[in-house]
PDB file of C-alpha atoms in Angstrom:
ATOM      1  CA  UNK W   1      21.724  -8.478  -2.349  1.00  0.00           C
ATOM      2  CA  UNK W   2      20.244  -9.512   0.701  1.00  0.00           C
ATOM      3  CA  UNK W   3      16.760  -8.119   0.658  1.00  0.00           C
ATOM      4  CA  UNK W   4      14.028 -10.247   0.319  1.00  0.00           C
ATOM      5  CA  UNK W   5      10.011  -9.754   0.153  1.00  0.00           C
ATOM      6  CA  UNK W   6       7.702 -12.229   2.406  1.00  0.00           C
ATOM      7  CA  UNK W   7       4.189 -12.246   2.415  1.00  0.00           C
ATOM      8  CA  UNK W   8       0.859 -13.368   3.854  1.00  0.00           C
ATOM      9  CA  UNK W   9      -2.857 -13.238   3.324  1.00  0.00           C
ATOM     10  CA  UNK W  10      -5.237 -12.110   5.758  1.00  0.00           C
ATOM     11  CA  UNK W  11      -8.646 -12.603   5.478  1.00  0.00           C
ATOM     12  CA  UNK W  12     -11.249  -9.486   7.270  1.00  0.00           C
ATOM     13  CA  UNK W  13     -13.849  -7.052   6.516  1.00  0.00           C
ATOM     14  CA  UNK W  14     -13.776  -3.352   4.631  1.00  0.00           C
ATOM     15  CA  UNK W  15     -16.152  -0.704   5.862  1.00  0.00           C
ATOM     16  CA  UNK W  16     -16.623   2.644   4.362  1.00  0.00           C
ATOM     17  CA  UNK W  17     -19.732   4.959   3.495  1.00  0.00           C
ATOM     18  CA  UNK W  18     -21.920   2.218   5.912  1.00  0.00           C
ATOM     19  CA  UNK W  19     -21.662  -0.705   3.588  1.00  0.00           C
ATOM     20  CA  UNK W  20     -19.061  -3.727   4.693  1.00  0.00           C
ATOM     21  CA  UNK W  21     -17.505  -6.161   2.532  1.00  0.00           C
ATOM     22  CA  UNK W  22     -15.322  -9.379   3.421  1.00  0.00           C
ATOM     23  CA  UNK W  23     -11.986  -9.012   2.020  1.00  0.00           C
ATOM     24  CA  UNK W  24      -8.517 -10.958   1.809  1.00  0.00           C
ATOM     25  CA  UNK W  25      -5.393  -8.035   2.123  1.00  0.00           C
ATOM     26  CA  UNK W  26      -2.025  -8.913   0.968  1.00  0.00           C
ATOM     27  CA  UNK W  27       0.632  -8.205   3.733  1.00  0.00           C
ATOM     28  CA  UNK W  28       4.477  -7.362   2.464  1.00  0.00           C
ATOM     29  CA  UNK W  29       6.915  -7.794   4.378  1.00  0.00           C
ATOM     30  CA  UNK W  30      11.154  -6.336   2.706  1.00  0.00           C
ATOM     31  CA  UNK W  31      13.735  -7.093   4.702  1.00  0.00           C
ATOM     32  CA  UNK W  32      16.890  -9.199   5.343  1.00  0.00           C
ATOM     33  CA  UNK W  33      17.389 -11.281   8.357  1.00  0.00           C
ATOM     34  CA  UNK W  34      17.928  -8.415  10.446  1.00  0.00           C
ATOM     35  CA  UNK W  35      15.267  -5.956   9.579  1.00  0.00           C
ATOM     36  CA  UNK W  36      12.372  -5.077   7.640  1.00  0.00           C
ATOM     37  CA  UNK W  37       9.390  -3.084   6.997  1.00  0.00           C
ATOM     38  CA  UNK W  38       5.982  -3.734   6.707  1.00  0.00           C
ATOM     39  CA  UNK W  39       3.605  -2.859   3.690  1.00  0.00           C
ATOM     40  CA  UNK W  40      -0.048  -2.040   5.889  1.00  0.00           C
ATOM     41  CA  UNK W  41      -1.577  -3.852   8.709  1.00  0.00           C
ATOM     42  CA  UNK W  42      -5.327  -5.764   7.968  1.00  0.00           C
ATOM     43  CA  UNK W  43      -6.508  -8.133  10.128  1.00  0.00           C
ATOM     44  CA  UNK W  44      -4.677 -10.039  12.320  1.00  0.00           C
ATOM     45  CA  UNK W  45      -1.498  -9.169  13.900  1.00  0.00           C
ATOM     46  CA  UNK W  46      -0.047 -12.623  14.385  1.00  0.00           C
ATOM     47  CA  UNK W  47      -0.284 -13.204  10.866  1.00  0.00           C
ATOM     48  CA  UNK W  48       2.414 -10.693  10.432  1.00  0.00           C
ATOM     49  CA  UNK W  49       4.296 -11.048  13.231  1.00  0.00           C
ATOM     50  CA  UNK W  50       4.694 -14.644  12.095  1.00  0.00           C
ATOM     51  CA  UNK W  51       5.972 -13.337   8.816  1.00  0.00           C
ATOM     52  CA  UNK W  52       8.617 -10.648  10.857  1.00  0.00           C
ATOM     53  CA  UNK W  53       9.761 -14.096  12.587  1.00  0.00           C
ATOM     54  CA  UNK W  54      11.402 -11.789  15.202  1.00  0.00           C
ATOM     55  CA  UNK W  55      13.193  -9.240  12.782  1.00  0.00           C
ATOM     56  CA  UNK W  56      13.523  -5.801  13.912  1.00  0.00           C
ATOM     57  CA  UNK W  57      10.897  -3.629  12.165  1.00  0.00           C
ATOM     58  CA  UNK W  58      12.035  -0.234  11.277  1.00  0.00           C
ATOM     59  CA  UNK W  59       8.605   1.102  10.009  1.00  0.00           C
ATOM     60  CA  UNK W  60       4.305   0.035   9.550  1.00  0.00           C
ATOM     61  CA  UNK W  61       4.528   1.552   6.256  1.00  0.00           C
ATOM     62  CA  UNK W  62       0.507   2.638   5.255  1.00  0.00           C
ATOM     63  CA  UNK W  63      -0.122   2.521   1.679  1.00  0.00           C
ATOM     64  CA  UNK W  64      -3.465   4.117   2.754  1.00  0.00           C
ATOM     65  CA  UNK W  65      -5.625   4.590   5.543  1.00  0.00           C
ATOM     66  CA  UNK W  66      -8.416   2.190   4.591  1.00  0.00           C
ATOM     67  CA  UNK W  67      -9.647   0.187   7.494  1.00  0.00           C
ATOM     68  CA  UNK W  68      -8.673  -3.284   6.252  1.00  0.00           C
ATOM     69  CA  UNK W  69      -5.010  -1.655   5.638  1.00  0.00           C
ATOM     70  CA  UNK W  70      -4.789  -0.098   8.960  1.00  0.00           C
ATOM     71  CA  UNK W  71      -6.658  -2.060  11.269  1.00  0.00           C
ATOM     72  CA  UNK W  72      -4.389  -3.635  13.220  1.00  0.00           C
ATOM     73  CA  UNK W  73      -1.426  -1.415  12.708  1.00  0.00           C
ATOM     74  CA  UNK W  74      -1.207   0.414  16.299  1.00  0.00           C
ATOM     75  CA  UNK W  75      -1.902  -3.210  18.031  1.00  0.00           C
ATOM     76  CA  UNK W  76       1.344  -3.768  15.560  1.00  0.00           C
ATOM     77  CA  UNK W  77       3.673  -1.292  16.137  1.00  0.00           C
ATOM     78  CA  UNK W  78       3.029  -1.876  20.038  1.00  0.00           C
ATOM     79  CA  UNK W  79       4.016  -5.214  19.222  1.00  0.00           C
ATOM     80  CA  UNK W  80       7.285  -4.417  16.919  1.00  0.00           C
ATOM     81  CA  UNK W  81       8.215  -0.777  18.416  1.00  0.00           C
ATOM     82  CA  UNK W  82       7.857   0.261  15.109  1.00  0.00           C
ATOM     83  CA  UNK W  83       6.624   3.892  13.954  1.00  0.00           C
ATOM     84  CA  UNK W  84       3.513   3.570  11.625  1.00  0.00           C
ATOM     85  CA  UNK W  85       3.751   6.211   8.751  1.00  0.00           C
ATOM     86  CA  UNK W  86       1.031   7.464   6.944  1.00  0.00           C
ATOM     87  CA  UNK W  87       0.941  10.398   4.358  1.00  0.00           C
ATOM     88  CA  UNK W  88      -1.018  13.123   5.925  1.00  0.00           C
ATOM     89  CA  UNK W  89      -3.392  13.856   3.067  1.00  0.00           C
ATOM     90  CA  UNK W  90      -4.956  10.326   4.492  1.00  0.00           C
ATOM     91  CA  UNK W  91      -5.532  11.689   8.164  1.00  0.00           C
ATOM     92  CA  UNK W  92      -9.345  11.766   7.708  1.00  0.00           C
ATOM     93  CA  UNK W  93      -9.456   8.657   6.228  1.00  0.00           C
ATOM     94  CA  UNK W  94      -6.989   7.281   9.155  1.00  0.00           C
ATOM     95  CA  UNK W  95      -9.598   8.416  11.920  1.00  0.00           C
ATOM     96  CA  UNK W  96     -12.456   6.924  10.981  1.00  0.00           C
ATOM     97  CA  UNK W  97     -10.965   3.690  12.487  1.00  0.00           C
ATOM     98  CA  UNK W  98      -8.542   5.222  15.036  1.00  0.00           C
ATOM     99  CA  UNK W  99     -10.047   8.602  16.211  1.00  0.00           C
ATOM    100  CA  UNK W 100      -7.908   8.344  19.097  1.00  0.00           C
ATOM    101  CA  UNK W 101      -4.425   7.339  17.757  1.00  0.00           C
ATOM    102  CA  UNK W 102      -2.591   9.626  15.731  1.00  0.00           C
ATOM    103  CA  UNK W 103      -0.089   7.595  12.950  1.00  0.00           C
ATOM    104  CA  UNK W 104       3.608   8.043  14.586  1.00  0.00           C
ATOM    105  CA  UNK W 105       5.415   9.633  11.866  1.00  0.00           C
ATOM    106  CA  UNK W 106       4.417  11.045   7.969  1.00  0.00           C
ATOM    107  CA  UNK W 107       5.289  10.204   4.313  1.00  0.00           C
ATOM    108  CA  UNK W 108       6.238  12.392   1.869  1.00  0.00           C
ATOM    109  CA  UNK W 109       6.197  12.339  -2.078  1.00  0.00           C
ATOM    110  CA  UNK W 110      10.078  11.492  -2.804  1.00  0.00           C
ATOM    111  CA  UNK W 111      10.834  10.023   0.137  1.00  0.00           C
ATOM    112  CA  UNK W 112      13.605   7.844   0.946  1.00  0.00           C
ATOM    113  CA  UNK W 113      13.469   4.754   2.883  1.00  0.00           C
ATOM    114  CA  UNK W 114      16.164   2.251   3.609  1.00  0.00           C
ATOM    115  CA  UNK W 115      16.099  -0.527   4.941  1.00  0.00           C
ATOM    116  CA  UNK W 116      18.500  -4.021   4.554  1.00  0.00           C
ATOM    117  CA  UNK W 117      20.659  -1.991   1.792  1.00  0.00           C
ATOM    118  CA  UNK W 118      17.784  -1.431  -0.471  1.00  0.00           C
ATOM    119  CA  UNK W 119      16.169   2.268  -1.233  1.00  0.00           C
ATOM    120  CA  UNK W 120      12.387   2.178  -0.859  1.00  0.00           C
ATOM    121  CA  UNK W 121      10.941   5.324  -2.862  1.00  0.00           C
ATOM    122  CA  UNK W 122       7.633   7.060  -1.982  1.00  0.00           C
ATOM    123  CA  UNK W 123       5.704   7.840  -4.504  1.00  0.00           C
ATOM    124  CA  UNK W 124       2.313  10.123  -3.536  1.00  0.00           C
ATOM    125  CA  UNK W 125      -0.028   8.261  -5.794  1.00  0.00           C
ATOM    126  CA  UNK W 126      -3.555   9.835  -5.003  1.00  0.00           C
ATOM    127  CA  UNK W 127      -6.888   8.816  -6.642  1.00  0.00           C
ATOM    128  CA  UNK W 128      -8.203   5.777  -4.466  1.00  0.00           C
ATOM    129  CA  UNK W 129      -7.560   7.764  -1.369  1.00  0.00           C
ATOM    130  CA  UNK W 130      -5.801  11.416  -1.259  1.00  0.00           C
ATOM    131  CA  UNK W 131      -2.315  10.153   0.897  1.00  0.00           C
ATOM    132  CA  UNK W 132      -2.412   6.961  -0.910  1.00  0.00           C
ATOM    133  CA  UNK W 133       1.303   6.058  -1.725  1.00  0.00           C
ATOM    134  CA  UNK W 134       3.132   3.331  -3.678  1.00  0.00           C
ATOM    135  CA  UNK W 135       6.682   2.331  -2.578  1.00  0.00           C
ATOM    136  CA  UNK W 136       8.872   1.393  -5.471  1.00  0.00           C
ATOM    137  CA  UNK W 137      12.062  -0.283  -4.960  1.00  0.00           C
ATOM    138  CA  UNK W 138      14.450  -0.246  -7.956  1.00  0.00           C
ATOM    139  CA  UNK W 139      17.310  -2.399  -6.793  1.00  0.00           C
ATOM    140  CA  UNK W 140      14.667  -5.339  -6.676  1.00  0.00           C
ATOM    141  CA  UNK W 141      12.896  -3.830  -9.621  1.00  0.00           C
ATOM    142  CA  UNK W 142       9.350  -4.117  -7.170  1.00  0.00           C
ATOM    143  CA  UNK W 143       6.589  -1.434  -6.503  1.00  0.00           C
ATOM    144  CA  UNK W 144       4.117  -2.170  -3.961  1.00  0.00           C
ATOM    145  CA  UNK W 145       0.751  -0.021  -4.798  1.00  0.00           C
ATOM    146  CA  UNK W 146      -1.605  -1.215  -1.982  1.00  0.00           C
ATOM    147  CA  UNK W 147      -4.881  -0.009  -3.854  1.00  0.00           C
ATOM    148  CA  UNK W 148      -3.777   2.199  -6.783  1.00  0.00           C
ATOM    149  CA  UNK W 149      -3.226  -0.424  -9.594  1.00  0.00           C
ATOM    150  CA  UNK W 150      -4.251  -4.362  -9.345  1.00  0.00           C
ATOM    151  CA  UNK W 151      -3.777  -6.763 -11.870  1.00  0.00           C
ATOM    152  CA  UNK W 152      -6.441  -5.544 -14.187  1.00  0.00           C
ATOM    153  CA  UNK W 153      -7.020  -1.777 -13.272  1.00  0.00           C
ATOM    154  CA  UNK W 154      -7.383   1.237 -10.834  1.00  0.00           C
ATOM    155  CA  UNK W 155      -8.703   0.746  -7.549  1.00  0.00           C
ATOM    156  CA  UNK W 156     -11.827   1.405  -6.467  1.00  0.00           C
ATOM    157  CA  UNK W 157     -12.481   5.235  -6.449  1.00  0.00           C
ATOM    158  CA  UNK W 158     -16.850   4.810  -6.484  1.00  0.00           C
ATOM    159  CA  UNK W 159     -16.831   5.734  -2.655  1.00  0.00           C
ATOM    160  CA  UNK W 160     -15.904   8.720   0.119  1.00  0.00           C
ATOM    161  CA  UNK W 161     -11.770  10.132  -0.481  1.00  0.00           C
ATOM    162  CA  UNK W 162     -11.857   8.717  -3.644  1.00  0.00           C
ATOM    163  CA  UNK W 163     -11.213  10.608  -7.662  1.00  0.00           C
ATOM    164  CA  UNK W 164     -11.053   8.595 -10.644  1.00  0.00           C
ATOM    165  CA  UNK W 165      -9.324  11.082 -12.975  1.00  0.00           C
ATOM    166  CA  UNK W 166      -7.179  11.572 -10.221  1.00  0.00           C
ATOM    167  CA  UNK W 167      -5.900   8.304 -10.029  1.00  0.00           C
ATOM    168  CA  UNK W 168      -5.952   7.250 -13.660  1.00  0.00           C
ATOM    169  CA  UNK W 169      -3.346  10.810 -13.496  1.00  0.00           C
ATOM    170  CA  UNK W 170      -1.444   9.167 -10.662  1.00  0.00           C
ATOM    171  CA  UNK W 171      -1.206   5.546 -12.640  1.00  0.00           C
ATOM    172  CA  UNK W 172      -0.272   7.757 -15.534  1.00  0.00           C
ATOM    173  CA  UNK W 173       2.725   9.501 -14.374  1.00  0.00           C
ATOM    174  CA  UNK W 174       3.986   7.876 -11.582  1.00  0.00           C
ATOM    175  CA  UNK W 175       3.968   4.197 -11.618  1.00  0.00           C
ATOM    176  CA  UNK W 176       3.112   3.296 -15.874  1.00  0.00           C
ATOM    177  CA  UNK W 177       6.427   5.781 -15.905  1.00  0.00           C
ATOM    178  CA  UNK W 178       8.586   2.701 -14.159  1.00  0.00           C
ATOM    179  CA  UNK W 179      10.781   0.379 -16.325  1.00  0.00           C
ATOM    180  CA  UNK W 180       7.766  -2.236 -17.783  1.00  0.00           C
ATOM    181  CA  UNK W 181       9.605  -5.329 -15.924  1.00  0.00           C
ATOM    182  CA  UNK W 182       8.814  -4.028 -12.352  1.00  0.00           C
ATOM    183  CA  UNK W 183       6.994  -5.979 -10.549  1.00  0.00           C
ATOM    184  CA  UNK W 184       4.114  -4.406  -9.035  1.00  0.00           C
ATOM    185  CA  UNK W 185       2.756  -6.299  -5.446  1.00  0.00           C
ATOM    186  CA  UNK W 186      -0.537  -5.135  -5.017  1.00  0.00           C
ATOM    187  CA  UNK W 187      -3.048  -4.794  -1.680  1.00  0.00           C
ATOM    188  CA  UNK W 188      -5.211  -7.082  -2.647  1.00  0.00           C
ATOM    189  CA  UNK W 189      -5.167 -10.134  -5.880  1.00  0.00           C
ATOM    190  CA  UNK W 190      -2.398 -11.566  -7.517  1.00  0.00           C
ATOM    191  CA  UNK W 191       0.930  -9.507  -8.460  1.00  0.00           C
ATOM    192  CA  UNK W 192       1.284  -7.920 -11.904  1.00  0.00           C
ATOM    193  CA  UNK W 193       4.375  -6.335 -14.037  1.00  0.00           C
ATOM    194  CA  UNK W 194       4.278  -2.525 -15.623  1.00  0.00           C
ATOM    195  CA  UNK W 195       4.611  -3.647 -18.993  1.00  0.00           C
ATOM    196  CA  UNK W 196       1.415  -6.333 -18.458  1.00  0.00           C
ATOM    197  CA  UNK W 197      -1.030  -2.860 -17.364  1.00  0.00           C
ATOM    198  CA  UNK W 198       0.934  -0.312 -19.845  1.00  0.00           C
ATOM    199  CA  UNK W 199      -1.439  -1.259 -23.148  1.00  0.00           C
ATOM    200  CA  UNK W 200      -4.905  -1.242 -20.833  1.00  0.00           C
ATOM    201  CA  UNK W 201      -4.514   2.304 -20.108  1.00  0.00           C
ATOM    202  CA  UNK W 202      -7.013   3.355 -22.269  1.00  0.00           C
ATOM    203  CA  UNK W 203      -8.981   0.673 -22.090  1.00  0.00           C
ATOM    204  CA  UNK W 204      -9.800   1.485 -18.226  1.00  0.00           C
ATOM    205  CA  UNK W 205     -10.305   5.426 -19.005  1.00  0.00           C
ATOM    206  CA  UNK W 206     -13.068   4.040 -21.050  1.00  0.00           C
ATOM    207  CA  UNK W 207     -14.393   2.069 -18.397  1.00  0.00           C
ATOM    208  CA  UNK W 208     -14.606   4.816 -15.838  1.00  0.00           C
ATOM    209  CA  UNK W 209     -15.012   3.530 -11.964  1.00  0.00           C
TER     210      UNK W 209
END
């Protein structure tokens, strides 16, 4: 198979509910030599431009609408040509950074994506934002969950958009669900597998946001 995953690390700020915090966002990059997409856009479009190395993007694929996951993404996708996709539920979220730039295209809950011979899945995963999605891949046995699950936990769900119960449903049935070797490459941290978050489940319920 020919599809690989790059990545980067950009470094920025978060802003929501008039507090701002300094942040590093992992960028994702699946593709082949030909074409790819792009898991969010942060901080710094040459960072991920460098990482596209002059591949033809077919999407800006927004695990949420966060500003330090869409910052940079219509400065992006005038860079690529690419469409930048966003589940609708996240709209509100969206403007709050770009009240005058709609997203180019939506996701959808089941969704297929496919790019370099490998099936990208959407998965509607709401809790730290309502149009938050994951993107599982199970040729490469990888889900990316921007902000849903880190190494460790749920996201954040303590601020504006945000539902812990509804996430901890989300982690529940969507993504702890997935085969406990899958990978999971998350928005921010270090990668994780399924089967390493599976046993904490209760553990974070008790923790609460």
């Amino acid at each position: 198979m020919s599809a690989r995953i790059d990545h980067a690390v950009t470094s920025g700020t978060f802003s929501l509910d008039g507090q701002t915090f300094d942040v590093d966002n992992n960028v994702w990059v699946l593709g082949d030599d030909a074409e790819c997409v792009v898991f969010d856009a942060p901080h710094d479009v040459k960072a991920i431009t460098d990482v596209i190395a002059g591949r033809r993007v077919l999407a800006i694929l927004a695990t949420h609408a966060h500003d330090d996951h869409v910052r940079v993404a219509p400065d992006l996708s005038e860079a690529t040509g690419a469409p930048v996709l966003l589940h609708p539920a996240d709209l509100p979220v969206w403007r709050l950074t770009h009240p005058h730039r709609e997203p180019d295209g939506e996701l959808s809950d089941g969704q297929v994506i496919e790019v370099a011979g490998t099936r990208l899945e959407v998965l509607h995963t709401p809790g730290h934002s309502p149009g938050a999605c994951c993107f599982y891949a199970p040729e490469l046995g990888v889900v990316f969950t921007g902000d849903t699950l880190f190494q460790g936990g749920p996201g954040a769900t303590g601020r504006s958009f945000s539902d812990f119960g509804v996430i901890i449903d989300s982690i529940r049935d969507r993504l702890l669900t997935l085969p406990p070797e899958t990978v999971v490459h998350t928005g921010h941290g270090d990668s994780t597998t399924i089967g390493a978050e599976l046993p904490h489940l209760d553990e974070w319920i008790r923790r609460g946001h």
